[in-house]
Amino acid sequence: MNDLESKLSRTLNRAATQAPHAPGTLAGTVETRFRRRRRRSQALLAAAAVVVLAGGTSYALRGEDIRAVPATSATAAPVQARLTELPAPIEQVWPEAVRKTPAKLPDGRAYQARTFVDERTLLVTTEQRFEVADAVHAYDLDSGELRKIADVPVPEGTVLFASGFTIGADQVVWWTKLDDGRAQIWSAPLAGGEARIVTTHQVDGGGHESGLDGLAVAGDQVVFSINAGGVSAVPLGGGTAKPVEGGAGLHLLSWPWAGTVGMRGPEEPQFGTIRNLETGETSTALVRAGEKEMICGVTLCVGWAADGTTFQRLRDGSQEKSSPCEPSRFAPGRFCTTAVAADRRPLGVALYDTTTGRSADLGIRPQESSAPPVGKPGDPGVTGARPAVTMIETPHVEGDQPLLSYTVGDTRYVVDLRKIG
Amino acid sequence: MRRCNSFPAGLLWEVKQPTKGEKHVEPDSRFAEFVAERGDALLRYGYVLAGNPHDAADLVQEALVKLRAAWPRLRSKDNPESYARTTMARLHIATWRLRRREHLAWALPEGEHHDALPAGDERDLWQALAGLPRRQRAVVVLRYYEQLTDTEIAGVLGISRGTVRSQVSRALDKLRAALPPPDDRVPARHLHSDAGRGEAR
């Protein structure tokens, strides 16, 4: 080993001592995340043609003309917007949008809130075991009454359990996946009845790594996209799914919009270019050189700027500002959730309105922080004071979905984002 | 060396699919024990791989989720730590960004991690490492932190031994060029040296 190599070895071992400690909650976090992912598979990677222009970047769908985006420089000052103090509680900031209900159903069962049926009614699922739905219900928030819509079948060999619950044409629609790689799309009448299979669609060769990453009802059709890319449609009444024209390789964002999800690389945004599958109109978001991990919704994009701060702006590049919203795997809508932290400790979670800049405390508090550092014999770098890590789990807001629902202790918060003025 | 790398090459991609009818996997206390015991070591490894605590935390979490999925199918001779480390190295290379995609905020210290590095050579070197492409950095970490042989590195990253050598060589060239004092410059041929490295341990 020459001098540089010895120095490398020393430096790496010394640097390793600066790593944070694993929180005591790590195993539980991993378990939760593992189960969540089994149920709802993560969007996998789909490549798109990428063209880099001098000073700016433009993205185009495969096989499509490249649309140049002029390079412009950011006008906003590079100051990271951060919430360092808890804002006022959400029930004070947006009282009209918040309802608090018991975390459990009147009969004591736990449930998952899926979406709104109407202003006062939630579509909920009960579970036979953790994250495995056994029935879908309408839950009246005013009266507390629970009306069963349908049993949720779990066919032999199911590896991804009922996910993607959505409502359209008076039907509730969801999907599951079998271990042979076939996804099943189900529907049940909202008024109540039996679940039936709309279609069975081969997604991959098997396993629980991938499934559907978008599902919606459009008129009398069910439209969906798969993790590997590709938008298809099938009549709600049943049949064989057929590819939607112009939707090859794309992922459903919000019908009729679908786009590329990108490689999660430093340069390629998710949903940077989207296409309206009804009209063929495309929209390409502005990307500046050096920006990373950008993800867009139908109107808004968030990402990391070259200076290390997070920004938000409209797809066309206007209304750019520093934002406490961080890019995540969820396409941004008007609202985001973000951890509030001060002195490197999380204090809670806030709901942030990207339009007005207002924020509210969701009432969630951090999990217990990890135990003090304990060295493991034989590991390098067990000496030295390293900071412990505290974690806080935050609910997410997905695109322009109106429902944000989470529990704090015995209370379930149901936030109707449409009611925030 | 600190650890034994006894996983079969390609383990990551060859775990068998769940058997027909397998449904729910109950939490396994041995998995929790593994995380409790090895979490810190994996974070240290993630930190030298990624160069910052945020990506290190994400790498560890993502690798552990994958390990958790494979856990019921790991055979007794499989080494879970090797599995996790191999996953982390591959994830790091695969233009992989997962920052907070599960919306788990890690309250991590900002700007502290350079402070305890001594000023001078090591600090310069640590900063120069940040300029390496991901694959080169991974190869350097596997060789000089994990102390793996080129054959082992090739197995972990799924690349040829020749590629490992050329990547190490380029990385060392870059690091040398990035370091301020030219005093310890050595002839380039020494950079390819495998002297002292057993190919089959």
PDB file of C-alpha atoms in Angstrom, chain B residues 49 89-95 129 131-143 153-154 157-160 162-164 166-168 170-171 174:
ATOM      1  CA  LEU B  49     -19.904   5.493   0.822  1.00  0.00           C
ATOM      2  CA  ALA B  89     -22.828  -0.438  -2.510  1.00  0.00           C
ATOM      3  CA  ARG B  90     -25.054  -1.266  -5.457  1.00  0.00           C
ATOM      4  CA  LEU B  91     -27.696   1.234  -4.450  1.00  0.00           C
ATOM      5  CA  HIS B  92     -25.090   3.908  -4.082  1.00  0.00           C
ATOM      6  CA  ILE B  93     -23.918   3.377  -7.627  1.00  0.00           C
ATOM      7  CA  ALA B  94     -27.312   3.096  -9.277  1.00  0.00           C
ATOM      8  CA  THR B  95     -27.868   6.867  -9.545  1.00  0.00           C
ATOM      9  CA  LEU B 129     -13.440  11.950  -2.264  1.00  0.00           C
ATOM     10  CA  GLY B 131     -15.402  14.756  -6.280  1.00  0.00           C
ATOM     11  CA  LEU B 132     -15.298  11.122  -7.370  1.00  0.00           C
ATOM     12  CA  PRO B 133     -18.010   9.599  -9.528  1.00  0.00           C
ATOM     13  CA  ARG B 134     -20.158   7.174  -7.555  1.00  0.00           C
ATOM     14  CA  ARG B 135     -18.661   4.002  -8.911  1.00  0.00           C
ATOM     15  CA  GLN B 136     -15.131   5.156  -8.308  1.00  0.00           C
ATOM     16  CA  ARG B 137     -15.973   6.172  -4.790  1.00  0.00           C
ATOM     17  CA  ALA B 138     -17.620   2.821  -4.141  1.00  0.00           C
ATOM     18  CA  VAL B 139     -14.588   0.955  -5.418  1.00  0.00           C
ATOM     19  CA  VAL B 140     -12.306   3.057  -3.220  1.00  0.00           C
ATOM     20  CA  VAL B 141     -14.465   2.480  -0.150  1.00  0.00           C
ATOM     21  CA  LEU B 142     -14.692  -1.245  -0.776  1.00  0.00           C
ATOM     22  CA  ARG B 143     -10.945  -1.473  -1.168  1.00  0.00           C
ATOM     23  CA  ILE B 153     -15.189  -5.978  -5.151  1.00  0.00           C
ATOM     24  CA  ALA B 154     -15.990  -7.294  -8.613  1.00  0.00           C
ATOM     25  CA  LEU B 157     -20.552  -4.559  -7.721  1.00  0.00           C
ATOM     26  CA  GLY B 158     -21.206  -7.058 -10.463  1.00  0.00           C
ATOM     27  CA  ILE B 159     -18.364  -5.774 -12.633  1.00  0.00           C
ATOM     28  CA  SER B 160     -15.194  -7.374 -13.962  1.00  0.00           C
ATOM     29  CA  GLY B 162     -10.375  -5.364 -14.835  1.00  0.00           C
ATOM     30  CA  THR B 163     -13.017  -2.694 -14.364  1.00  0.00           C
ATOM     31  CA  VAL B 164     -12.359  -2.655 -10.635  1.00  0.00           C
ATOM     32  CA  SER B 166      -9.243   0.683 -13.853  1.00  0.00           C
ATOM     33  CA  GLN B 167     -11.767   2.400 -11.574  1.00  0.00           C
ATOM     34  CA  VAL B 168      -9.384   2.310  -8.622  1.00  0.00           C
ATOM     35  CA  ARG B 170      -8.696   6.505 -12.087  1.00  0.00           C
ATOM     36  CA  ALA B 171      -9.969   7.303  -8.613  1.00  0.00           C
ATOM     37  CA  LYS B 174      -8.137  12.002  -9.368  1.00  0.00           C
TER      38      LYS B 174
END
